[in-house]
Structure formats: C-alpha cells, structure tokens
Coordinates of C-alpha atoms in Angstrom, one line a residue:
X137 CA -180.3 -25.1 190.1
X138 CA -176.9 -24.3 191.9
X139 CA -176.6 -20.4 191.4
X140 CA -174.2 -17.9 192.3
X141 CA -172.7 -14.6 191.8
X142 CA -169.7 -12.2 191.6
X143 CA -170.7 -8.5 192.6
X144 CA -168.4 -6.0 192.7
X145 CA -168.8 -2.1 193.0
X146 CA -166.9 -0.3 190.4
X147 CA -164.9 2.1 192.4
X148 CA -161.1 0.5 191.2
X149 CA -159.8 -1.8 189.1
X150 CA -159.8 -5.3 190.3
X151 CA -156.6 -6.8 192.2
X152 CA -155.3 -10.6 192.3
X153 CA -157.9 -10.6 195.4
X154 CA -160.9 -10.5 193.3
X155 CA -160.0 -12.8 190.5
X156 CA -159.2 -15.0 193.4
X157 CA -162.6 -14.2 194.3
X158 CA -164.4 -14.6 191.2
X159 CA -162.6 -17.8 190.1
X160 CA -163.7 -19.1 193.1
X161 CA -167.6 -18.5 192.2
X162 CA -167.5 -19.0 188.3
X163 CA -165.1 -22.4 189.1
X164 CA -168.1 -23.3 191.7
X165 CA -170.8 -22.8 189.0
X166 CA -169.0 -24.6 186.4
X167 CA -168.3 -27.7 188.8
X168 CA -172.2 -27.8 189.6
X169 CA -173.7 -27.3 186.1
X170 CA -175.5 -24.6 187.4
X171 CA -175.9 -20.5 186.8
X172 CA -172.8 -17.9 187.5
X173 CA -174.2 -13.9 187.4
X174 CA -171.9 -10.9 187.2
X175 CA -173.8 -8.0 189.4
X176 CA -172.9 -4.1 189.4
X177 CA -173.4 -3.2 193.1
X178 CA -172.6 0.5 192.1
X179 CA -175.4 2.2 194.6
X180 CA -172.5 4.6 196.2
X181 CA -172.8 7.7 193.7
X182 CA -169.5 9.6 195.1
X183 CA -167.1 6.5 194.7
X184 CA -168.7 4.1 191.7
X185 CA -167.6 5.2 188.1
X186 CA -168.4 4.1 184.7
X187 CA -165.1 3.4 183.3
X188 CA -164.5 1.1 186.6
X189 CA -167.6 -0.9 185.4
X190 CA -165.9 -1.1 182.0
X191 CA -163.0 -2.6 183.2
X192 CA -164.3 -5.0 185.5
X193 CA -166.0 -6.3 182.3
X194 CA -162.9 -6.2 180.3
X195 CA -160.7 -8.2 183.1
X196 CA -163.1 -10.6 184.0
X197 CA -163.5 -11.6 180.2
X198 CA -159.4 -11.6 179.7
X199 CA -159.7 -13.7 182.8
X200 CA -161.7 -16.4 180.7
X201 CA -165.1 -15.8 182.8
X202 CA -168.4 -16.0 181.0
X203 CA -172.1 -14.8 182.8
X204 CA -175.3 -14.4 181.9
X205 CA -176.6 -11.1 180.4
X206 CA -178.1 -9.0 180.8
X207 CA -176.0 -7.9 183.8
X208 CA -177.8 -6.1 186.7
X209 CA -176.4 -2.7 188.0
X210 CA -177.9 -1.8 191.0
X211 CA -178.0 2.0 190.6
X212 CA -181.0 1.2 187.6
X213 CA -183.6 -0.3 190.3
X214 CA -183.1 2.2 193.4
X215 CA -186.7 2.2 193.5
X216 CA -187.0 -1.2 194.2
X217 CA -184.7 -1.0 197.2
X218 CA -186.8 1.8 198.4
X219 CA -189.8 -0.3 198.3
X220 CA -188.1 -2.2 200.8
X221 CA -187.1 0.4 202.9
X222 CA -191.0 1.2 203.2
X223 CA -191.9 -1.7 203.9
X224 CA -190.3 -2.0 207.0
X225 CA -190.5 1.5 208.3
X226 CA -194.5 0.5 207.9
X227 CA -193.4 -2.2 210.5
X228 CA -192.2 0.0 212.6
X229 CA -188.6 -2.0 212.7
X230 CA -186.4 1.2 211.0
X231 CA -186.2 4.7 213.2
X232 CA -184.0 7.5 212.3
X233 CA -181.0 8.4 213.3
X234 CA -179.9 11.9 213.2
X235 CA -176.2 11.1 215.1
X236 CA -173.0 11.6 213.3
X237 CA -170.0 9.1 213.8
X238 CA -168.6 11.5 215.6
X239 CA -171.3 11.7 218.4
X240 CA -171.9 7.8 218.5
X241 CA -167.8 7.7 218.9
X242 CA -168.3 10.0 221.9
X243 CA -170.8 7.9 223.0
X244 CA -168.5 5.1 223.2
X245 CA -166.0 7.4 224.8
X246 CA -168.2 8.1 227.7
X247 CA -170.1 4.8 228.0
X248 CA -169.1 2.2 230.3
X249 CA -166.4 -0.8 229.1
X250 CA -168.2 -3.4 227.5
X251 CA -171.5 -1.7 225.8
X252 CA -173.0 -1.8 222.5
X253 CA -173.4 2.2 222.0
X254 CA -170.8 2.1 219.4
X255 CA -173.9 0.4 216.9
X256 CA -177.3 0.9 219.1
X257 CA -177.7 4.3 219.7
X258 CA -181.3 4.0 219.7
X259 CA -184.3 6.5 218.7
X260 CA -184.1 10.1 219.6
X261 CA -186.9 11.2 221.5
X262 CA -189.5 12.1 219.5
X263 CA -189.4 16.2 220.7
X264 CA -185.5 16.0 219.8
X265 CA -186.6 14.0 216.4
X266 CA -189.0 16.3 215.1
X267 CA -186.6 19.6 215.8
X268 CA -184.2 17.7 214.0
X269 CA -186.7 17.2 211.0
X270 CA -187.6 20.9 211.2
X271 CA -184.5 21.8 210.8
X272 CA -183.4 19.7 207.4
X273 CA -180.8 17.9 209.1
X274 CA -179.9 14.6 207.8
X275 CA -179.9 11.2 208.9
X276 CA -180.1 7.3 208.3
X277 CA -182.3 4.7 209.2
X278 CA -181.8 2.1 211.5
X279 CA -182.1 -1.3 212.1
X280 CA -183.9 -1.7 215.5
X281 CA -182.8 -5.0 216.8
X282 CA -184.9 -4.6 219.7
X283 CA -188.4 -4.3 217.1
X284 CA -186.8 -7.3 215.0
X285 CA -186.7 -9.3 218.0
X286 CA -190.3 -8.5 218.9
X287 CA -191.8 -9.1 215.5
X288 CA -189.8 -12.4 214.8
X289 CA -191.0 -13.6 218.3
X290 CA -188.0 -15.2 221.1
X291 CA -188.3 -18.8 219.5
X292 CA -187.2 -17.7 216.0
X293 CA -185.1 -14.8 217.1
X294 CA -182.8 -17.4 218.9
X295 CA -183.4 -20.2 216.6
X296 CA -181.9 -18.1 213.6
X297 CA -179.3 -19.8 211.7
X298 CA -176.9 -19.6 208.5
X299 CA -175.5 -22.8 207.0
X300 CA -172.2 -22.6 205.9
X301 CA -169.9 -24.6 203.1
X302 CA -167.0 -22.7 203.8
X303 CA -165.1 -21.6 207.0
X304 CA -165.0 -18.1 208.4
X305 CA -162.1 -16.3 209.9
X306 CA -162.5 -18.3 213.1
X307 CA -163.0 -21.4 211.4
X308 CA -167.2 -21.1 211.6
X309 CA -169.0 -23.9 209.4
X310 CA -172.0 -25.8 209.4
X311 CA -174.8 -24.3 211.0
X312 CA -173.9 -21.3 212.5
X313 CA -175.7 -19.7 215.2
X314 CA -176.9 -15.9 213.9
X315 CA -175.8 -13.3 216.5
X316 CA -177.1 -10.0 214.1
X317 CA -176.1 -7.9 217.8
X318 CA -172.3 -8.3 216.8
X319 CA -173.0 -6.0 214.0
X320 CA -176.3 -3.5 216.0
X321 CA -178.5 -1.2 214.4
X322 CA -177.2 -1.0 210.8
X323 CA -178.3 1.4 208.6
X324 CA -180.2 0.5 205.8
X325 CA -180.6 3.6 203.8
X326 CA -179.7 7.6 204.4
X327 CA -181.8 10.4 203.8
X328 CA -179.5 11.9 200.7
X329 CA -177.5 8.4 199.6
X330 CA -180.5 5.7 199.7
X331 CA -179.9 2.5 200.4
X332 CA -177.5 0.9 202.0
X333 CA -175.3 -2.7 201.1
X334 CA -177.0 -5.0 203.3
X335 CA -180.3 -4.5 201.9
X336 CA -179.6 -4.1 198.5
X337 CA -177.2 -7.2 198.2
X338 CA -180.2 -9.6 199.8
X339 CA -182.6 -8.0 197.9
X340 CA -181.3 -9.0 194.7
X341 CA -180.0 -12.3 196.3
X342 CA -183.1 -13.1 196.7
X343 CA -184.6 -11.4 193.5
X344 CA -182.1 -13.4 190.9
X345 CA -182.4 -16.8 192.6
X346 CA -178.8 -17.0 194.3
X347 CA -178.7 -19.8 196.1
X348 CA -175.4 -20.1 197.1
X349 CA -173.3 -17.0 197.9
X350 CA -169.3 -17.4 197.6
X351 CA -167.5 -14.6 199.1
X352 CA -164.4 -14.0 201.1
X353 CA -164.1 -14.2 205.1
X354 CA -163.9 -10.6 205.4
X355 CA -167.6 -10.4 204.6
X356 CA -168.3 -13.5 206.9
X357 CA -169.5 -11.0 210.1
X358 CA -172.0 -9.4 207.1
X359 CA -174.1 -12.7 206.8
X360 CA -175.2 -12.6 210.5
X361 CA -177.3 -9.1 209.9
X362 CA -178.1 -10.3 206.3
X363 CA -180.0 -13.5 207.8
X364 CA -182.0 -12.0 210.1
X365 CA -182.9 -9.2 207.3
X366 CA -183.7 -12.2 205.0
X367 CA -186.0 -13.5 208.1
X368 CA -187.3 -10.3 208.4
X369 CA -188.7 -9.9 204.7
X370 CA -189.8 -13.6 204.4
X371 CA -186.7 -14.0 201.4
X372 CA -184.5 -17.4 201.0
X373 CA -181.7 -17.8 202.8
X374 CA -179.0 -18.7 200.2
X375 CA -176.2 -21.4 201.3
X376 CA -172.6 -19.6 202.5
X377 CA -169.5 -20.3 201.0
X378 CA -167.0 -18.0 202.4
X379 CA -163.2 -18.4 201.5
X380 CA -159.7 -17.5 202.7
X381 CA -158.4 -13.7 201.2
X382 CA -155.5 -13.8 199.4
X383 CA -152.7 -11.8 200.4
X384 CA -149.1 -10.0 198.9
X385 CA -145.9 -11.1 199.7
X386 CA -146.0 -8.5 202.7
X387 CA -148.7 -10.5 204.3
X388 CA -151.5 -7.9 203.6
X389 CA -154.7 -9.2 202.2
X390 CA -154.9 -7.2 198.7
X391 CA -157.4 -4.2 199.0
X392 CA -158.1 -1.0 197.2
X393 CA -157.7 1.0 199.2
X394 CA -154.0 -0.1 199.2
X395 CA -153.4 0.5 195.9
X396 CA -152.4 -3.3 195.4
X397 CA -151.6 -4.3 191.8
X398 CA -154.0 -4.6 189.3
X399 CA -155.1 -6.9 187.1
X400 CA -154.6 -4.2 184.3
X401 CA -151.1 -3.6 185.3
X402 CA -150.5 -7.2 185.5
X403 CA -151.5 -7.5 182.2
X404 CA -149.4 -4.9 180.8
X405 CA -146.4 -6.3 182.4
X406 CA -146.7 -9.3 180.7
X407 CA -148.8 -11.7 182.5
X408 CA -151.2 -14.1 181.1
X409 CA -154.3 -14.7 182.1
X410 CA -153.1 -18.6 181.9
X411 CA -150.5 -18.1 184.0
X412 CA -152.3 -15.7 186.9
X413 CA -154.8 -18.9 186.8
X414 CA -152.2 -21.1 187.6
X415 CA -151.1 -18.9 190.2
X416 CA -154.2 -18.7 192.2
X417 CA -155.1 -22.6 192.0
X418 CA -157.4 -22.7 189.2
X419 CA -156.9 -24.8 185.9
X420 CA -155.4 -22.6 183.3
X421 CA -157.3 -23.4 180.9
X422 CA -161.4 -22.9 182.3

C-alpha cells in the first residue's frame, strides 16, 4: 500500500514551507488510498524541544491533516539506530574521525582546486588514532565510500539508482544515476550526539513501510547517500517524490532559520486554515 510520511524535527514552529510540504504528502496519501505517518525526527538534543513537538501537532491538525497514531519520535528508539551503527563498524565501512570543521576547512584551503577533502578526509593513522582515543577527544564516524564501494562490488556500486516521481532542482527524474561522492564521507553518528539524519531517517523509512518519500528539492542531493546506505544495509528503496520549495514575496524559500512567518502567527492574524489551503494549491476543504 502507497505509504508516506511528514517528519519534521521540532526545533520551530512550522512556516507556509512545511504545510506546503505536508499537504503535499497527506494530499498524495489521500489521492492513493493508502497510509500518511507523522514522524518526530527530534534526535538533535541541543535544538529539538517539547513545546515545538506540541505545536507541530496543534498546526498540522488546524491544518485539517489526520495520521496514524501512535506517532514515532525518534529520540525514544536511539538504541535501535545504534544497532545500526554497529553493524557497520563490524563491516569495517565506518572509521573515526577525530577532525574538526575547522581542520577539514583548512584542508580545503591548502588542497589543490578541484578535490574532495572538503568531505573525505579519510582515517587517521592508526598511531595518531589511538593518541587521540587516549586522550578523550571526540569524534564522528564516517562513511568510507571507498569500503562501500568494495563491499557492494564495481557492478552494483555503478549500477546504483533512485527512481524519481518528482523533479529535483536541476530538473532530475526518472531513474537517476546515484553519485553518493557528491555528498563524501558523511557522518553517521558522533561520539557524544549519536546518530546522525541520514541513518536514522532510512532506518525508520524502511522500519514503517514508506514506500514513497515526498519531500522538497532541497533534500534531493540527500537521497544519493541515503540509496547507497539503503544498499548497504539490504533495506527497500522507497520511490522519490521531491517538490518545488515555496518561497516569500522576497524570493527566499521560507526557512527557520529566517524567522519566516509562522503558521501560529498566521493564525492569530486572522487566517483560516481554508484559506492558507487555497493559497498553496490544495482544495480547501480536505
């Protein structure tokens, strides 16, 4: 059955951007007769509050959304992302890195035009390694591309693909071609913060069922690493459906971190949920 999600991380309150967002999903759902989930993806302890989660719940509902319950919140099942994370360091395809951004950013600095540095810094040798361990410092764990490419073999490496419904911000659709060295040797979980959003979101991707995955294009670059992770841990590879961002009247996609109007504040100043609906391209009335 068609199944899909909305997952936000409770760290604002939500802007015109993610009800575009959300409509988009719950509309997509609703059109298919099949399953629409609402996830917490509140794994970032310094930044993810409560009373953000409550009123995620409280604007998606004024919205006129409905999910199935119960809801999952990520920050509950940290243990099963860490099972994860064990699993492939026992594969040998994780190595830590001990680097801050400001030494990989000097990297770049001194490296020659044109190189990956900026996300491949590679494994410490293992002297420097274990000094470093001695010493407490901390560090994340990387993705080695170069181990993933060995275990998946050169025939599936370069035969990796993503299908998608949508369009990326190039205008990518179909079957895309996965290029997972555009985004290097992410990290997949820190010493003191866990794990990170590439593993967790695939991980309970592929946990709930989701089959399709509806999202906007500024995630699009995400499904490349995601794919080959998914490869990687022998888990489904949902169907993309990545859509245009909406943007204010100064031509700037809505964000948090530019304190772009609320849904809230809409609300108080009178709008309907109706009318914001309306606005967006939806039916007004479900």
């Amino acid at each position: 059955m068609f199944t899909t999600r909305f997952a936000p991380s409770p760290t604002g309150r939500l802007h015109k951007g993610h009800a575009f967002s959300a409509l988009t999903a719950w509309s997509a759902a609703k059109a298919a007769g099949g399953r629409f989930l609402l996830r917490i993806e509140d794994i970032d302890p310094t930044r993810c509050r409560p009373e953000h989660e409550a009123a995620i719940l409280e604007d998606l509902a004024w919205l006129g959304l409905d999910w199935e319950t119960p809801v999952r919140r990520q920050s509950v099942h940290l243990s099963d992302y860490a099972a994860a994370i064990e699993a492939l360091k026992a594969r040998d395809l994780l190595y830590r890195c001990f680097r801050t951004r400001k030494e990989i950013l000097d990297r770049i600095g001194d490296a020659p035009h044109g190189t990956s540095e900026t996300v491949r810094p590679g494994p410490h040798p293992a002297e420097e390694e274990a000094r470093f361990l001695a010493q407490g410092r901390p560090f994340a764990w990387r993705l080695s591309l170069d181990r993933a490419r060995e275990t998946l073999g050169e025939a599936t490496w370069t035969g990796l693909v993503f299908i998608e419904q949508g369009a990326g911000p190039d205008g990518e659709t179909g079957v895309v071609p996965v290029r997972p060295e555009t985004a290097g040797d992410v990290v997949l979980a820190r010493k003191d913060a866990g794990v990170a959003y590439h593993l967790a979101v695939i991980h309970d991707d592929a946990l709930q069922g989701i089959d399709h995955v509806i999202r906007g294009q500024d995630l699009f670059e995400a499904a490349h690493v995601q794919r080959l992770i998914q490869a990687l841990m022998g888990w489904p590879a949902p169907v993309y459906r990545h859509h245009r961002l909406l943007a204010g009247p100064d031509g700037r996609r809505y964000a948090k971190r530019d304190q772009s109007v609320t849904l809230a504040e809409l609300r108080a100043g009178g709008m309907t949920a109706q009318a914001l609906r309306a606005e967006l391209g939806f039916s007004p009335d479900g």
